[in-house]
Amino acid sequence: MYTIKIDFEQKGLESIVLTNIAPDQSLLEVCLDNGIELHHNCGAVCACSTCHLYVNNGAAHLEELSDREEDFIDRAVNPRINSRLGCQCVLQAGSGEVSITLPDQTQFLGE
């Protein structure tokens, strides 16, 4: 089981720590299942960059970055060296801690 710490760039949102998260699901699924908005225009099929996030710690617990994912990260708003797509960050078998930061989602939601 995993512990996922989520920080937010969006003003007014406090960090959240999720515990007892099962492996074999994406960070996008984890966020959505826990009521955390992470936009995903393509429906989680690695065909856009709207579920872009930053993996701060625990990248070794996630499926490796593919060439396709890397191509879409290049199209994301403010990509960094630790950028990933939430739909492609699948928690591997085992357990551990993963820390991520979600970019401000209001850029996609029109707020």
JSON list of C-alpha atoms in Angstrom, two decimals:
[
{"chain": "A", "resi": 1, "resn": "MET", "atom": "CA", "xyz": [0.00, 0.00, 0.00]},
{"chain": "A", "resi": 2, "resn": "TYR", "atom": "CA", "xyz": [1.12, 3.53, -0.72]},
{"chain": "A", "resi": 3, "resn": "THR", "atom": "CA", "xyz": [1.04, 6.91, 0.96]},
{"chain": "A", "resi": 4, "resn": "ILE", "atom": "CA", "xyz": [0.57, 9.76, -1.51]},
{"chain": "A", "resi": 5, "resn": "LYS", "atom": "CA", "xyz": [1.28, 13.37, -0.49]},
{"chain": "A", "resi": 6, "resn": "ILE", "atom": "CA", "xyz": [-0.31, 15.90, -2.81]},
{"chain": "A", "resi": 7, "resn": "ASP", "atom": "CA", "xyz": [0.67, 19.56, -2.84]},
{"chain": "A", "resi": 8, "resn": "PHE", "atom": "CA", "xyz": [-1.18, 22.13, -4.91]},
{"chain": "A", "resi": 9, "resn": "GLU", "atom": "CA", "xyz": [0.08, 25.18, -6.79]},
{"chain": "A", "resi": 10, "resn": "GLN", "atom": "CA", "xyz": [-3.46, 26.57, -6.77]},
{"chain": "A", "resi": 11, "resn": "LYS", "atom": "CA", "xyz": [-3.89, 29.23, -4.10]},
{"chain": "A", "resi": 12, "resn": "GLY", "atom": "CA", "xyz": [-6.05, 28.32, -1.14]},
{"chain": "A", "resi": 13, "resn": "LEU", "atom": "CA", "xyz": [-5.61, 24.54, -1.35]},
{"chain": "A", "resi": 14, "resn": "GLU", "atom": "CA", "xyz": [-3.85, 22.76, 1.50]},
{"chain": "A", "resi": 15, "resn": "SER", "atom": "CA", "xyz": [-1.65, 19.69, 1.05]},
{"chain": "A", "resi": 16, "resn": "ILE", "atom": "CA", "xyz": [-3.38, 16.33, 1.36]},
{"chain": "A", "resi": 17, "resn": "VAL", "atom": "CA", "xyz": [-1.96, 12.98, 2.45]},
{"chain": "A", "resi": 18, "resn": "LEU", "atom": "CA", "xyz": [-3.72, 9.85, 1.18]},
{"chain": "A", "resi": 19, "resn": "THR", "atom": "CA", "xyz": [-2.96, 6.54, 2.90]},
{"chain": "A", "resi": 20, "resn": "ASN", "atom": "CA", "xyz": [-3.60, 2.89, 2.10]},
{"chain": "A", "resi": 21, "resn": "ILE", "atom": "CA", "xyz": [-3.56, 3.47, -1.66]},
{"chain": "A", "resi": 22, "resn": "ALA", "atom": "CA", "xyz": [-3.41, 0.19, -3.58]},
{"chain": "A", "resi": 23, "resn": "PRO", "atom": "CA", "xyz": [-0.88, -0.37, -6.38]},
{"chain": "A", "resi": 24, "resn": "ASP", "atom": "CA", "xyz": [-1.80, -0.92, -10.06]},
{"chain": "A", "resi": 25, "resn": "GLN", "atom": "CA", "xyz": [-3.65, 2.36, -10.46]},
{"chain": "A", "resi": 26, "resn": "SER", "atom": "CA", "xyz": [-2.54, 5.66, -11.94]},
{"chain": "A", "resi": 27, "resn": "LEU", "atom": "CA", "xyz": [-2.03, 8.84, -9.96]},
{"chain": "A", "resi": 28, "resn": "LEU", "atom": "CA", "xyz": [-4.85, 10.32, -12.06]},
{"chain": "A", "resi": 29, "resn": "GLU", "atom": "CA", "xyz": [-7.18, 7.55, -10.84]},
{"chain": "A", "resi": 30, "resn": "VAL", "atom": "CA", "xyz": [-6.02, 8.06, -7.25]},
{"chain": "A", "resi": 31, "resn": "CYS", "atom": "CA", "xyz": [-6.76, 11.79, -7.45]},
{"chain": "A", "resi": 32, "resn": "LEU", "atom": "CA", "xyz": [-10.18, 11.39, -9.05]},
{"chain": "A", "resi": 33, "resn": "ASP", "atom": "CA", "xyz": [-11.19, 8.57, -6.65]},
{"chain": "A", "resi": 34, "resn": "ASN", "atom": "CA", "xyz": [-10.39, 10.89, -3.74]},
{"chain": "A", "resi": 35, "resn": "GLY", "atom": "CA", "xyz": [-12.25, 13.94, -5.03]},
{"chain": "A", "resi": 36, "resn": "ILE", "atom": "CA", "xyz": [-9.13, 15.77, -6.21]},
{"chain": "A", "resi": 37, "resn": "GLU", "atom": "CA", "xyz": [-9.54, 17.54, -9.54]},
{"chain": "A", "resi": 38, "resn": "LEU", "atom": "CA", "xyz": [-6.90, 16.67, -12.11]},
{"chain": "A", "resi": 39, "resn": "HIS", "atom": "CA", "xyz": [-8.04, 17.58, -15.59]},
{"chain": "A", "resi": 40, "resn": "HIS", "atom": "CA", "xyz": [-7.79, 14.89, -18.29]},
{"chain": "A", "resi": 41, "resn": "ASN", "atom": "CA", "xyz": [-9.05, 15.96, -21.71]},
{"chain": "A", "resi": 42, "resn": "CYS", "atom": "CA", "xyz": [-8.17, 12.73, -23.52]},
{"chain": "A", "resi": 43, "resn": "GLY", "atom": "CA", "xyz": [-9.79, 10.40, -21.00]},
{"chain": "A", "resi": 44, "resn": "ALA", "atom": "CA", "xyz": [-6.48, 9.05, -19.67]},
{"chain": "A", "resi": 45, "resn": "VAL", "atom": "CA", "xyz": [-5.08, 7.52, -22.85]},
{"chain": "A", "resi": 46, "resn": "CYS", "atom": "CA", "xyz": [-1.85, 9.54, -23.11]},
{"chain": "A", "resi": 47, "resn": "ALA", "atom": "CA", "xyz": [-3.09, 11.75, -25.93]},
{"chain": "A", "resi": 48, "resn": "CYS", "atom": "CA", "xyz": [-2.86, 15.19, -24.30]},
{"chain": "A", "resi": 49, "resn": "SER", "atom": "CA", "xyz": [-1.01, 16.89, -21.45]},
{"chain": "A", "resi": 50, "resn": "THR", "atom": "CA", "xyz": [-3.80, 18.15, -19.20]},
{"chain": "A", "resi": 51, "resn": "CYS", "atom": "CA", "xyz": [-3.16, 15.60, -16.41]},
{"chain": "A", "resi": 52, "resn": "HIS", "atom": "CA", "xyz": [0.38, 16.92, -16.11]},
{"chain": "A", "resi": 53, "resn": "LEU", "atom": "CA", "xyz": [1.85, 16.87, -12.60]},
{"chain": "A", "resi": 54, "resn": "TYR", "atom": "CA", "xyz": [5.23, 17.01, -10.85]},
{"chain": "A", "resi": 55, "resn": "VAL", "atom": "CA", "xyz": [6.66, 13.97, -9.06]},
{"chain": "A", "resi": 56, "resn": "ASN", "atom": "CA", "xyz": [8.71, 15.32, -6.16]},
{"chain": "A", "resi": 57, "resn": "ASN", "atom": "CA", "xyz": [9.64, 12.01, -4.51]},
{"chain": "A", "resi": 58, "resn": "GLY", "atom": "CA", "xyz": [8.99, 8.33, -5.08]},
{"chain": "A", "resi": 59, "resn": "ALA", "atom": "CA", "xyz": [9.40, 8.16, -8.87]},
{"chain": "A", "resi": 60, "resn": "ALA", "atom": "CA", "xyz": [10.93, 4.68, -8.47]},
{"chain": "A", "resi": 61, "resn": "HIS", "atom": "CA", "xyz": [7.48, 3.42, -7.39]},
{"chain": "A", "resi": 62, "resn": "LEU", "atom": "CA", "xyz": [5.93, 4.51, -10.71]},
{"chain": "A", "resi": 63, "resn": "GLU", "atom": "CA", "xyz": [5.90, 3.00, -14.18]},
{"chain": "A", "resi": 64, "resn": "GLU", "atom": "CA", "xyz": [8.80, 4.36, -16.23]},
{"chain": "A", "resi": 65, "resn": "LEU", "atom": "CA", "xyz": [8.45, 7.36, -18.53]},
{"chain": "A", "resi": 66, "resn": "SER", "atom": "CA", "xyz": [7.68, 6.25, -22.10]},
{"chain": "A", "resi": 67, "resn": "ASP", "atom": "CA", "xyz": [8.71, 8.08, -25.27]},
{"chain": "A", "resi": 68, "resn": "ARG", "atom": "CA", "xyz": [5.04, 8.82, -26.00]},
{"chain": "A", "resi": 69, "resn": "GLU", "atom": "CA", "xyz": [4.51, 10.34, -22.54]},
{"chain": "A", "resi": 70, "resn": "GLU", "atom": "CA", "xyz": [7.67, 12.41, -22.91]},
{"chain": "A", "resi": 71, "resn": "ASP", "atom": "CA", "xyz": [6.37, 13.82, -26.21]},
{"chain": "A", "resi": 72, "resn": "PHE", "atom": "CA", "xyz": [3.17, 15.02, -24.53]},
{"chain": "A", "resi": 73, "resn": "ILE", "atom": "CA", "xyz": [4.98, 16.41, -21.49]},
{"chain": "A", "resi": 74, "resn": "ASP", "atom": "CA", "xyz": [6.83, 18.71, -23.88]},
{"chain": "A", "resi": 75, "resn": "ARG", "atom": "CA", "xyz": [3.42, 20.23, -24.72]},
{"chain": "A", "resi": 76, "resn": "ALA", "atom": "CA", "xyz": [2.39, 20.74, -21.08]},
{"chain": "A", "resi": 77, "resn": "VAL", "atom": "CA", "xyz": [2.18, 24.14, -19.41]},
{"chain": "A", "resi": 78, "resn": "ASN", "atom": "CA", "xyz": [5.41, 24.77, -17.45]},
{"chain": "A", "resi": 79, "resn": "PRO", "atom": "CA", "xyz": [7.08, 21.36, -17.86]},
{"chain": "A", "resi": 80, "resn": "ARG", "atom": "CA", "xyz": [9.99, 20.58, -15.52]},
{"chain": "A", "resi": 81, "resn": "ILE", "atom": "CA", "xyz": [12.52, 17.79, -15.19]},
{"chain": "A", "resi": 82, "resn": "ASN", "atom": "CA", "xyz": [10.15, 16.00, -12.76]},
{"chain": "A", "resi": 83, "resn": "SER", "atom": "CA", "xyz": [7.05, 16.37, -14.97]},
{"chain": "A", "resi": 84, "resn": "ARG", "atom": "CA", "xyz": [4.87, 13.35, -15.63]},
{"chain": "A", "resi": 85, "resn": "LEU", "atom": "CA", "xyz": [1.35, 12.67, -16.88]},
{"chain": "A", "resi": 86, "resn": "GLY", "atom": "CA", "xyz": [-0.95, 11.46, -14.13]},
{"chain": "A", "resi": 87, "resn": "CYS", "atom": "CA", "xyz": [-2.58, 8.90, -16.41]},
{"chain": "A", "resi": 88, "resn": "GLN", "atom": "CA", "xyz": [0.79, 7.24, -17.03]},
{"chain": "A", "resi": 89, "resn": "CYS", "atom": "CA", "xyz": [2.08, 7.23, -13.43]},
{"chain": "A", "resi": 90, "resn": "VAL", "atom": "CA", "xyz": [0.94, 3.75, -12.44]},
{"chain": "A", "resi": 91, "resn": "LEU", "atom": "CA", "xyz": [1.86, 2.63, -8.93]},
{"chain": "A", "resi": 92, "resn": "GLN", "atom": "CA", "xyz": [3.98, -0.51, -9.13]},
{"chain": "A", "resi": 93, "resn": "ALA", "atom": "CA", "xyz": [3.51, -3.60, -6.97]},
{"chain": "A", "resi": 94, "resn": "GLY", "atom": "CA", "xyz": [4.74, -3.02, -3.45]},
{"chain": "A", "resi": 95, "resn": "SER", "atom": "CA", "xyz": [4.47, -0.09, -1.12]},
{"chain": "A", "resi": 96, "resn": "GLY", "atom": "CA", "xyz": [6.09, 3.24, -0.38]},
{"chain": "A", "resi": 97, "resn": "GLU", "atom": "CA", "xyz": [5.63, 6.97, -0.39]},
{"chain": "A", "resi": 98, "resn": "VAL", "atom": "CA", "xyz": [5.09, 9.23, -3.38]},
{"chain": "A", "resi": 99, "resn": "SER", "atom": "CA", "xyz": [4.97, 13.02, -3.25]},
{"chain": "A", "resi": 100, "resn": "ILE", "atom": "CA", "xyz": [3.47, 15.05, -6.10]},
{"chain": "A", "resi": 101, "resn": "THR", "atom": "CA", "xyz": [2.49, 18.62, -6.88]},
{"chain": "A", "resi": 102, "resn": "LEU", "atom": "CA", "xyz": [-0.53, 19.41, -9.02]},
{"chain": "A", "resi": 103, "resn": "PRO", "atom": "CA", "xyz": [-0.32, 22.52, -11.22]},
{"chain": "A", "resi": 104, "resn": "ASP", "atom": "CA", "xyz": [-3.05, 25.10, -10.88]},
{"chain": "A", "resi": 105, "resn": "GLN", "atom": "CA", "xyz": [-6.11, 23.43, -12.46]},
{"chain": "A", "resi": 106, "resn": "THR", "atom": "CA", "xyz": [-7.97, 26.72, -12.95]},
{"chain": "A", "resi": 107, "resn": "GLN", "atom": "CA", "xyz": [-6.07, 27.19, -16.23]},
{"chain": "A", "resi": 108, "resn": "PHE", "atom": "CA", "xyz": [-8.15, 24.32, -17.62]},
{"chain": "A", "resi": 109, "resn": "LEU", "atom": "CA", "xyz": [-11.41, 24.89, -15.78]},
{"chain": "A", "resi": 110, "resn": "GLY", "atom": "CA", "xyz": [-11.90, 28.46, -16.90]},
{"chain": "A", "resi": 111, "resn": "GLU", "atom": "CA", "xyz": [-12.01, 29.94, -13.41]}
]
